[in-house]
CSV table of C-alpha atoms in Angstrom, one decimal:
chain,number,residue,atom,x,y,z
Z,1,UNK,CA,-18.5,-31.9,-33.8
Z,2,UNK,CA,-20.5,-29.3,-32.3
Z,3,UNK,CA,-19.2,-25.9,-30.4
Z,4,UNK,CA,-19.9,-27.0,-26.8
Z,5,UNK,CA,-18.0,-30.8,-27.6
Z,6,UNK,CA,-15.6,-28.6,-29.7
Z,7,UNK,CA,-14.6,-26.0,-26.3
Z,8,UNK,CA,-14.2,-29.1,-23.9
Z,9,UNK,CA,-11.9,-31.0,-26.1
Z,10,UNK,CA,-9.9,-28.3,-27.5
Z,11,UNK,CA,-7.3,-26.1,-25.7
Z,12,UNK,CA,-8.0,-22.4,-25.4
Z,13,UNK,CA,-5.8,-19.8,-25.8
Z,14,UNK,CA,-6.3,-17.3,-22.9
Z,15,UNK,CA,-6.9,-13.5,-23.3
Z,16,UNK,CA,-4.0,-11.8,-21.7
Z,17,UNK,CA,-4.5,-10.0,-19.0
Z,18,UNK,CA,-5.5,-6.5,-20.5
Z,19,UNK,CA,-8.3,-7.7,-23.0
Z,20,UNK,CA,-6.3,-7.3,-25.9
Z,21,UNK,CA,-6.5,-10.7,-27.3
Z,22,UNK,CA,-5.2,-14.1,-27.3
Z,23,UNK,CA,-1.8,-13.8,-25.3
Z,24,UNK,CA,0.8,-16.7,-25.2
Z,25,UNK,CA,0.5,-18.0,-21.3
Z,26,UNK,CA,-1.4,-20.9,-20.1
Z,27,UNK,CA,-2.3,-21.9,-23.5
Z,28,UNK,CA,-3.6,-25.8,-22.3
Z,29,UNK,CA,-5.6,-24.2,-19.9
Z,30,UNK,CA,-9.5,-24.3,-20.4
Z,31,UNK,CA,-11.3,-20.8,-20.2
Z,32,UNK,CA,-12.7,-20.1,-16.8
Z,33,UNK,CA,-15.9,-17.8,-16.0
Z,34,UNK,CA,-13.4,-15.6,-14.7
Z,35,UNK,CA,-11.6,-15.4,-18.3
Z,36,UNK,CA,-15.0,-14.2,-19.5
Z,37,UNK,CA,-15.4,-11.3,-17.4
Z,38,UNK,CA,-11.8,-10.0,-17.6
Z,39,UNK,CA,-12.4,-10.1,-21.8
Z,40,UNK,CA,-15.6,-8.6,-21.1
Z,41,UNK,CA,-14.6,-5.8,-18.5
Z,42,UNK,CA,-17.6,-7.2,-16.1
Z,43,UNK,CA,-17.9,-9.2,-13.1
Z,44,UNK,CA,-17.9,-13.1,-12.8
Z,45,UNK,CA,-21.2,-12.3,-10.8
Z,46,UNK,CA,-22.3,-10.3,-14.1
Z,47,UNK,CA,-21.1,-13.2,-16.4
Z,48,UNK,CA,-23.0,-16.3,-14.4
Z,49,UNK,CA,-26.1,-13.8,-14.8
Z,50,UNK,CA,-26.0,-13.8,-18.7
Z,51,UNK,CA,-25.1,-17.6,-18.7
Z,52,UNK,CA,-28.6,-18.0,-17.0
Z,53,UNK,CA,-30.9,-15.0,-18.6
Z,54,UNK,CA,-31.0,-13.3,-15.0
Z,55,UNK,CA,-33.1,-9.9,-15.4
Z,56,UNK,CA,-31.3,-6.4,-15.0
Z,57,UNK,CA,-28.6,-7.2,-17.4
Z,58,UNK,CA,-27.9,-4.2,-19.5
Z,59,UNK,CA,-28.4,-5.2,-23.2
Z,60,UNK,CA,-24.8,-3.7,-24.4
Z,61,UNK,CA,-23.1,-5.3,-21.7
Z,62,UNK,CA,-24.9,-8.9,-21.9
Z,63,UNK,CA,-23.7,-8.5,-26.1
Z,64,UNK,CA,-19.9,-7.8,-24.3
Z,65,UNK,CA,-20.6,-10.9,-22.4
Z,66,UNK,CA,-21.8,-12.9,-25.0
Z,67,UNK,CA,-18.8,-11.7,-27.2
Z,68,UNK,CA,-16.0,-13.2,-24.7
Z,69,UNK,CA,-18.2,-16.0,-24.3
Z,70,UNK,CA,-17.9,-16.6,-28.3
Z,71,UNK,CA,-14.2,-15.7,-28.4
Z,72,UNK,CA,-13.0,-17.9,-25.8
Z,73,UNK,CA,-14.9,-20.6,-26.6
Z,74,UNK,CA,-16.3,-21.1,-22.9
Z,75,UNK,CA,-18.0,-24.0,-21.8
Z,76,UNK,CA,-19.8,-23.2,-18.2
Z,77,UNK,CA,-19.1,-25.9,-15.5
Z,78,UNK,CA,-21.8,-28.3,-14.5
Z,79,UNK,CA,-22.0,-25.9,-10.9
Z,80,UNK,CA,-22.7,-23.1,-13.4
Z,81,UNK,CA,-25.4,-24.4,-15.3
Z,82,UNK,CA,-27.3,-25.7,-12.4
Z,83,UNK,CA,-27.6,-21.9,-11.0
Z,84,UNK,CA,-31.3,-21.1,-10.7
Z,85,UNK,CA,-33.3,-19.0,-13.2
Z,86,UNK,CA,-35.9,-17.9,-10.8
Z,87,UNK,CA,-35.7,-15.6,-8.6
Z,88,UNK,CA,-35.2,-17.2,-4.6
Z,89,UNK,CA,-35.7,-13.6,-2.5
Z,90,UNK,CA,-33.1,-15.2,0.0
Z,91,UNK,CA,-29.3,-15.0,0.7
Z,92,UNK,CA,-26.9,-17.2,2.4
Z,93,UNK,CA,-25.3,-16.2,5.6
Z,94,UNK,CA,-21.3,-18.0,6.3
Z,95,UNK,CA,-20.3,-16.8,9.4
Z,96,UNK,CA,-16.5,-18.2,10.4
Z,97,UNK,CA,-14.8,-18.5,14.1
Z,98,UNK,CA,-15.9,-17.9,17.4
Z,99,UNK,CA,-19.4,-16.3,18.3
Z,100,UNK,CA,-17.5,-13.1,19.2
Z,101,UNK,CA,-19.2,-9.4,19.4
Z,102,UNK,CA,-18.1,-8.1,15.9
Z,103,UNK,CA,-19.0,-11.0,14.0
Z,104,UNK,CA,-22.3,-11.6,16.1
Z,105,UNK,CA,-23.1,-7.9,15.5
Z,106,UNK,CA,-22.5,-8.5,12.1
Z,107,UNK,CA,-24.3,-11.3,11.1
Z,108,UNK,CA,-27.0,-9.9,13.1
Z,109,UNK,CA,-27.2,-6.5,11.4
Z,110,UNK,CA,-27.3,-8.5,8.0
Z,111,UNK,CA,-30.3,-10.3,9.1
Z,112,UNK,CA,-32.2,-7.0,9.6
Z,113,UNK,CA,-30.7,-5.6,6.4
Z,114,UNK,CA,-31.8,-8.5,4.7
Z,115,UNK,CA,-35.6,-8.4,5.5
Z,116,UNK,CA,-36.0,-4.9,5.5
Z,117,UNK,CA,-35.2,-5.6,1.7
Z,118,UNK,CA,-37.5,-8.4,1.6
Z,119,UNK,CA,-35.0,-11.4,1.5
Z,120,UNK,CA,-34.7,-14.2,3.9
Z,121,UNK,CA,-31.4,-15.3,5.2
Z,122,UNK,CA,-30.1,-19.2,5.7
Z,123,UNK,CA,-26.6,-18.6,8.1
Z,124,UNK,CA,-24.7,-21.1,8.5
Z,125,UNK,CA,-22.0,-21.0,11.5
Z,126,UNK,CA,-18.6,-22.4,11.2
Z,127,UNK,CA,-15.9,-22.8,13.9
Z,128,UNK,CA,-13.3,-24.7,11.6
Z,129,UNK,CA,-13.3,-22.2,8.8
Z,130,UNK,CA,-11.1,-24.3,6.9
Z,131,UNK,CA,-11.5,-24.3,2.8
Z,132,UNK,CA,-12.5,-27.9,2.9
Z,133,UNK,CA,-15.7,-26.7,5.2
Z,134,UNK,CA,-16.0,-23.6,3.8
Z,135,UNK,CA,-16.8,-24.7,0.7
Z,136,UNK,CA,-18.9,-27.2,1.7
Z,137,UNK,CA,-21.5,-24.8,3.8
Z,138,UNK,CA,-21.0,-22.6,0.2
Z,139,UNK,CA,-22.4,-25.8,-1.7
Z,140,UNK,CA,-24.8,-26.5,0.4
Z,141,UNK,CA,-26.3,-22.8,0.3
Z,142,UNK,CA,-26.5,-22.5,-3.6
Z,143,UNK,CA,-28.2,-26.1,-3.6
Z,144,UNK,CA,-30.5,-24.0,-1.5
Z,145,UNK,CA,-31.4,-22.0,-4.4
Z,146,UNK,CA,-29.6,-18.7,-2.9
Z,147,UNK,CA,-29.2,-15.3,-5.0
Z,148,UNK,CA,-25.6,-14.3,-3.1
Z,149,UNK,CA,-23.6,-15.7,0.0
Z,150,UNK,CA,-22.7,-12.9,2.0
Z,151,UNK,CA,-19.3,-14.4,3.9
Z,152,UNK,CA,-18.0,-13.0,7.6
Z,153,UNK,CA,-14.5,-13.7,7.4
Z,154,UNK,CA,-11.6,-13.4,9.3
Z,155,UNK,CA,-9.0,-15.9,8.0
Z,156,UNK,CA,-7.1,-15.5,4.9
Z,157,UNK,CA,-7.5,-19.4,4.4
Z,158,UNK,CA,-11.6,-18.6,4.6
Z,159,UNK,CA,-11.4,-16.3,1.4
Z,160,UNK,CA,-8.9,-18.1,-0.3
Z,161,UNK,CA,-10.8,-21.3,-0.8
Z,162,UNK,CA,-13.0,-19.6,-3.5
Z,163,UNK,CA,-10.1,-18.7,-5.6
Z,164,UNK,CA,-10.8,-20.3,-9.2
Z,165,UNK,CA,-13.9,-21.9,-7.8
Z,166,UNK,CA,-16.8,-20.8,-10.2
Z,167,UNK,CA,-19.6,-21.0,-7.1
Z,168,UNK,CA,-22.3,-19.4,-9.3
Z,169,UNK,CA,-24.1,-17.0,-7.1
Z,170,UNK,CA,-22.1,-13.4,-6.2
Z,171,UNK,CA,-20.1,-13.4,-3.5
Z,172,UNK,CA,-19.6,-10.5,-1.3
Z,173,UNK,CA,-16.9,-10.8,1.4
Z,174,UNK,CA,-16.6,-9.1,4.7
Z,175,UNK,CA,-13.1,-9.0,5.3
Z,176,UNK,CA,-10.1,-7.0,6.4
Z,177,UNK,CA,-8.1,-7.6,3.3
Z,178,UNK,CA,-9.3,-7.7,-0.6
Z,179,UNK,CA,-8.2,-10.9,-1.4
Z,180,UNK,CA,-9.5,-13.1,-4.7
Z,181,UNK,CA,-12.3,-12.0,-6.9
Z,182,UNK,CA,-15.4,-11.1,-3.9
Z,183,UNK,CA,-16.9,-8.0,-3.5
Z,184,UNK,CA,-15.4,-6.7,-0.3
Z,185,UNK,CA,-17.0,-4.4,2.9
Z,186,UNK,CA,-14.8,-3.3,5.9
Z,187,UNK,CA,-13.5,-1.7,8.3
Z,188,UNK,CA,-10.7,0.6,8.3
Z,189,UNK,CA,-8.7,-1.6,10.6
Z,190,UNK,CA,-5.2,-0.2,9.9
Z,191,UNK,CA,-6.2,3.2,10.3
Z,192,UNK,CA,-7.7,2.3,13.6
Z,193,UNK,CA,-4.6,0.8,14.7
Z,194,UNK,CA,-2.6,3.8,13.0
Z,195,UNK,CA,-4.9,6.7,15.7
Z,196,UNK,CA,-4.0,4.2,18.4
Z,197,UNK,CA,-0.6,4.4,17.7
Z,198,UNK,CA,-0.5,8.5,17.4
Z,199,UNK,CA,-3.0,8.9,20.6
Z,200,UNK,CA,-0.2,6.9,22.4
Z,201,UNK,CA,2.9,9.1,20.9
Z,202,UNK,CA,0.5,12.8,21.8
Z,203,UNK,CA,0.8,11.6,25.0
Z,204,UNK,CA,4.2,11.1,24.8
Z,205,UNK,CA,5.1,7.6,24.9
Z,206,UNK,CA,7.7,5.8,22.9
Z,207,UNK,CA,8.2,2.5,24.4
Z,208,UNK,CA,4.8,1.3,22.9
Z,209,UNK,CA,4.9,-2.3,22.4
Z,210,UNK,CA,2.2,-4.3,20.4
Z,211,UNK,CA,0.3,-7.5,21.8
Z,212,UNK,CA,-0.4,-9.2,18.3
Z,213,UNK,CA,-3.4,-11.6,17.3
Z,214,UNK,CA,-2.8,-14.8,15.4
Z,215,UNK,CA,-1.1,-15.2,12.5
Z,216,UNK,CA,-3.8,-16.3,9.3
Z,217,UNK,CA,-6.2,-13.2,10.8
Z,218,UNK,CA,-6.6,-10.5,8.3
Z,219,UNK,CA,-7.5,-8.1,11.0
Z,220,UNK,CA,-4.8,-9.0,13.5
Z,221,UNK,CA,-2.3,-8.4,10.0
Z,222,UNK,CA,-3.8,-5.2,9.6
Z,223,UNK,CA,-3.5,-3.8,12.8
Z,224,UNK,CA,0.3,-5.2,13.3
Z,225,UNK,CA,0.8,-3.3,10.1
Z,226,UNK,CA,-0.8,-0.1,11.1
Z,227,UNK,CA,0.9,-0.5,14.4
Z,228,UNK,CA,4.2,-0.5,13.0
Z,229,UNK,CA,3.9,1.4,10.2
Z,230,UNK,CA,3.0,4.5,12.4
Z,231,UNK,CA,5.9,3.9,14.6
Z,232,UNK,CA,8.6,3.7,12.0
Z,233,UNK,CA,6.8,7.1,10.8
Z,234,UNK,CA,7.4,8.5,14.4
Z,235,UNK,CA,11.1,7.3,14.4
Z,236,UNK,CA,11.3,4.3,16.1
Z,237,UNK,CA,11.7,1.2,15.4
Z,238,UNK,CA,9.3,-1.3,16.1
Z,239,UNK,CA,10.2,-4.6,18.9
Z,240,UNK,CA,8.6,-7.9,17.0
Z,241,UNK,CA,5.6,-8.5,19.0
Z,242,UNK,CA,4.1,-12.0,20.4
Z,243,UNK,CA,0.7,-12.9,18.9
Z,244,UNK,CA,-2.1,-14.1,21.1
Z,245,UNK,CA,-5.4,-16.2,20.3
Z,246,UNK,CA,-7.9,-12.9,21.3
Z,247,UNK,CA,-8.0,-14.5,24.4
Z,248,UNK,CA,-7.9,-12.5,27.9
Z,249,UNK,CA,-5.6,-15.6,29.0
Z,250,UNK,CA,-3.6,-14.6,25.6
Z,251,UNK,CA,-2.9,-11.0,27.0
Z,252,UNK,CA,-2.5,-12.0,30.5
Z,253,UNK,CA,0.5,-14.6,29.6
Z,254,UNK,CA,2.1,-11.7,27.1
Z,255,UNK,CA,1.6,-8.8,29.1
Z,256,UNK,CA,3.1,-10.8,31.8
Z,257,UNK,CA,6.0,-11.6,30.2
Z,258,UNK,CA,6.6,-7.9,28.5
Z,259,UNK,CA,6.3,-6.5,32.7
Z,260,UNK,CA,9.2,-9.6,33.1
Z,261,UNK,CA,11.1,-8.3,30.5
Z,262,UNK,CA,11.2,-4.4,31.5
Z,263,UNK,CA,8.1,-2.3,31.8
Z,264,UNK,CA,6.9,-0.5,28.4
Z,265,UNK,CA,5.5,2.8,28.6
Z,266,UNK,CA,2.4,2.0,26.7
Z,267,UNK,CA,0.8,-1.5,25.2
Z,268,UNK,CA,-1.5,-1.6,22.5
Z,269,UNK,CA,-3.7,-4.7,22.7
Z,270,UNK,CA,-5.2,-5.7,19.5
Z,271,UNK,CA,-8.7,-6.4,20.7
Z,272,UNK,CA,-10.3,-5.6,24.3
Z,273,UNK,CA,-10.0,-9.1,25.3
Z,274,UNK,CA,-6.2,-9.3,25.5
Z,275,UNK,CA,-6.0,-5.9,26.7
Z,276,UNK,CA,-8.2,-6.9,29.8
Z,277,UNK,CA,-5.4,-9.7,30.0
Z,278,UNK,CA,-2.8,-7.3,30.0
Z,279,UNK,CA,-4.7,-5.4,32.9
Z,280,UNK,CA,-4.8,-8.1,34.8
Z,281,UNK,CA,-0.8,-8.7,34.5
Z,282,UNK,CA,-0.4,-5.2,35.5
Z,283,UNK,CA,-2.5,-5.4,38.1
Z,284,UNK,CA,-0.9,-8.6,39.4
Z,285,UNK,CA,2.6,-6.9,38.8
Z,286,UNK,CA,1.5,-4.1,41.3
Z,287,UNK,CA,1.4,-1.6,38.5
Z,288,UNK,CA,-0.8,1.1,37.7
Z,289,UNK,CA,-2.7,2.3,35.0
Z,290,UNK,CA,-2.7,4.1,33.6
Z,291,UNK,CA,0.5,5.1,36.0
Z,292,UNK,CA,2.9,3.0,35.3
Z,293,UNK,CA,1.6,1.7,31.9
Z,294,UNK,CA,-0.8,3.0,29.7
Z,295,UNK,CA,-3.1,0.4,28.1
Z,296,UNK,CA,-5.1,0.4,24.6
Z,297,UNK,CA,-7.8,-2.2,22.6
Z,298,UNK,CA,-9.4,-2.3,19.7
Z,299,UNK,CA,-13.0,-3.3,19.2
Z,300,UNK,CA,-14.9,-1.3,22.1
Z,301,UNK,CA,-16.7,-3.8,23.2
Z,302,UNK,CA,-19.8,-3.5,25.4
Z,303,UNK,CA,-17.9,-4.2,28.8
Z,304,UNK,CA,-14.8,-2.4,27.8
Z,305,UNK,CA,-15.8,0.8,29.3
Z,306,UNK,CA,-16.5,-1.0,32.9
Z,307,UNK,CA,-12.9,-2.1,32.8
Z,308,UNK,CA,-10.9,-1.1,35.8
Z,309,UNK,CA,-9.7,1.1,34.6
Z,310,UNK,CA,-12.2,1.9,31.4
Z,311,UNK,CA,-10.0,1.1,28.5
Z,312,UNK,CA,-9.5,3.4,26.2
Z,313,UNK,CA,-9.9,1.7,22.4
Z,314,UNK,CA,-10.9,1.7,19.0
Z,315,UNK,CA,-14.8,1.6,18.3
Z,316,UNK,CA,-15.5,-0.2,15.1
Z,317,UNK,CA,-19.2,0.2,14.0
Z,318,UNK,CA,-20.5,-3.3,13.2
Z,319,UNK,CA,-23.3,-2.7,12.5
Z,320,UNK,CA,-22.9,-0.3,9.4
Z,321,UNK,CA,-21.0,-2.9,8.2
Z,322,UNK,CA,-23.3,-6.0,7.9
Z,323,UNK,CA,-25.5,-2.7,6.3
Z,324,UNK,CA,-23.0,-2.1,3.7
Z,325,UNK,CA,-22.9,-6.1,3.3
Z,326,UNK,CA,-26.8,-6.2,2.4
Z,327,UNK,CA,-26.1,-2.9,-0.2
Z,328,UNK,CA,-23.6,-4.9,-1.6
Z,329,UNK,CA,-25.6,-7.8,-2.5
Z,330,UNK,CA,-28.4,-5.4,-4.0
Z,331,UNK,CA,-26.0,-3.9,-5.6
Z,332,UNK,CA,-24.5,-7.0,-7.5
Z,333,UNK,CA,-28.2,-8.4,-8.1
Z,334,UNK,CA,-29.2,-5.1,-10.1
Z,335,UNK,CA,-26.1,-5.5,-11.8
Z,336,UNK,CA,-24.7,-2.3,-10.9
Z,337,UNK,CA,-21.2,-2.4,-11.5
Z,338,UNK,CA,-19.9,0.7,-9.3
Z,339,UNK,CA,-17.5,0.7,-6.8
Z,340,UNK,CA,-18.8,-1.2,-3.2
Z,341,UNK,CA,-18.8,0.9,-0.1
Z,342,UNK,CA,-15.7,2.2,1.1
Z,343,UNK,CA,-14.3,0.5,3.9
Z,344,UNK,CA,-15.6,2.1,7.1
Z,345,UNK,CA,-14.2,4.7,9.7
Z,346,UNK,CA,-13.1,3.8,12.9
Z,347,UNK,CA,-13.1,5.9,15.9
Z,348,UNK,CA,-10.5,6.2,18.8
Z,349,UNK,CA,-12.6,6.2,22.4
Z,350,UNK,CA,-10.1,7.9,24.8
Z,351,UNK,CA,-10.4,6.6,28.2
Z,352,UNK,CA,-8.8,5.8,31.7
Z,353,UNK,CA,-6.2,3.4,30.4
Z,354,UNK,CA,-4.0,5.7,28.9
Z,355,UNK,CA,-2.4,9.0,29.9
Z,356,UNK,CA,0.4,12.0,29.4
Z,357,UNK,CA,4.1,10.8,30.4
């Protein structure tokens, strides 16, 4: 019976999870790619490389490689030995959720990245970023002979559907959270939420209630988290807020109802859009801003500085993001194993909306 016959018959006993050597979990369990790089101390992206004698493989760390390979007895999936020898010069694009001016900007930004580098770019837009669809577009892209998917995310669902799912091809995420085994670029969404939170408390507000986005949204997560955790830092405690859709109707209908409830001192909005609803309750309410209320968004979007009043926010710089996306790939394609860029700065825009109490 020969080796490869031999590792898909024949139960493997898993390397524990520091390297050490067999360990005594999950025994039944056939050896993944992503058993192979742990054992190895390498990427899965590094691993599917040697599998396929990609170029720019250092020689001691395709012989680590080959090693684990040998020890666990791994047997690549028929997904990972149809990856491509030869060399495509183009990336796939998965862009998730609505057309909106961060993930446009983006996606965009990538695009120029990517042929400034000399790649081409197949994007593929999805609106229902379920796994089921995700997954699919994925498949479809690495039957299009691409290097790396590059993957605008904004769901937790949308990263999670790659989780022990040997797709072949790196994968670099841009999301809010590091979830699964992508290389990750972002933004420094909870600390942008965090300087929102402080602007609001030097001015000397205290009542500062949150208009949330939807639950599932790694950036809406992040900023409720950096939203509260600043105001348990500043002694008080935080009122559970309602999340909205991004919509302007979504921070009309809250804001309305936090005016029903008892005017706040302060809101902060977690995008522009829902703090333009919320200005538009105010305004409807016969309140002033930022007299009566001051209001705060996150984004800076184009038109947010033409708001009546001009909204003070947080600018999140897109486009060095979709750039860092594009270094990213390089990076994983000439095998560098480094660290990816750090997540990006954000920047409070100080405005109308919000003043001194």
């Amino acid at each position: 019976m020969d080796a490869a016959r031999r590792g898909r018959e024949e139960p493997v006993e898993q390397v524990s999870a520091n390297g050490d050597g067999p360990g005594t979990s999950e025994k039944n369990r056939v050896a993944t790619i992503f058993d192979v790089a742990r054992l190895a101390g390498v990427s899965h992206q590094t691993v599917s490389r040697v599998l396929n004698d990609l170029p720019n493989v250092r020689p001691a760390t395709r012989e680590r490689v080959e090693k684990a390979i040998r020890q666990l007895r791994y047997v690549p999936s028929q997904a990972a030995r149809a990856l491509v020898t030869r060399r495509s010069r183009t990336i796939g694009l998965v862009a998730t959720g609505l057309p909106d001016f961060g993930p446009s900007s983006i996606v965009l930004t990538v695009n120029e990245s990517a042929a400034d580098a000399g790649y081409a770019v197949i994007t593929t837009n999805l609106v229902d970023a379920s796994g089921r669809n995700v997954r699919a577009a994925t498949e479809m892209l690495v039957r299009h002979n691409v290097e790396a998917i590059v993957l605008v995310a904004a769901e937790r669902e949308t990263v999670d559907a790659f989780d022990g799912w040997e797709l072949g091809v790196p994968l670099i995420a841009v999301a809010s959270e590091e979830r699964g085994r992508a290389v990750h670029v972002t933004l420094d969404q909870y600390g942008g939420a965090r300087a929102a939170v402080s602007h609001l408390l030097e001015l000397g507000h205290r009542d500062i209630r949150h208009i949330a986005g939807p639950a599932g949204s790694m950036d809406a997560e992040e900023r409720l988290r950096g939203w509260r955790d600043r105001l348990i830092e500043a002694g008080i405690r935080p009122v559970e807020p309602e999340r909205g859709d991004w919509s302007p109707d979504a921070g009309y209908r809250i804001g309305s109802a936090l005016i029903s409830a008892g005017v706040p001192s302060a809101v902060f909005a977690a995008n522009d859009q829902m703090a333009l609803g919320m200005l538009h309750a105010a305004h409807e309410a016969r309140l002033g801003v930022p007299e009566d209320v001051s209001v705060v968004g996150f984004d800076d979007i184009p038109e947010a500085a033409h708001f009546a009043p001009p909204l003070t926010t947080v600018r999140q710089d897109f486009s060095s993001l979709g750039r860092d996306a594009m270094i990213a790939v390089l990076a994983v394609l000439q095998d560098d194993e480094g660290e990816p860029p750090a997540p990006r700065e954000t920047h409070l825009v100080v405005r109308a909306s919000s003043r001194r109490v």
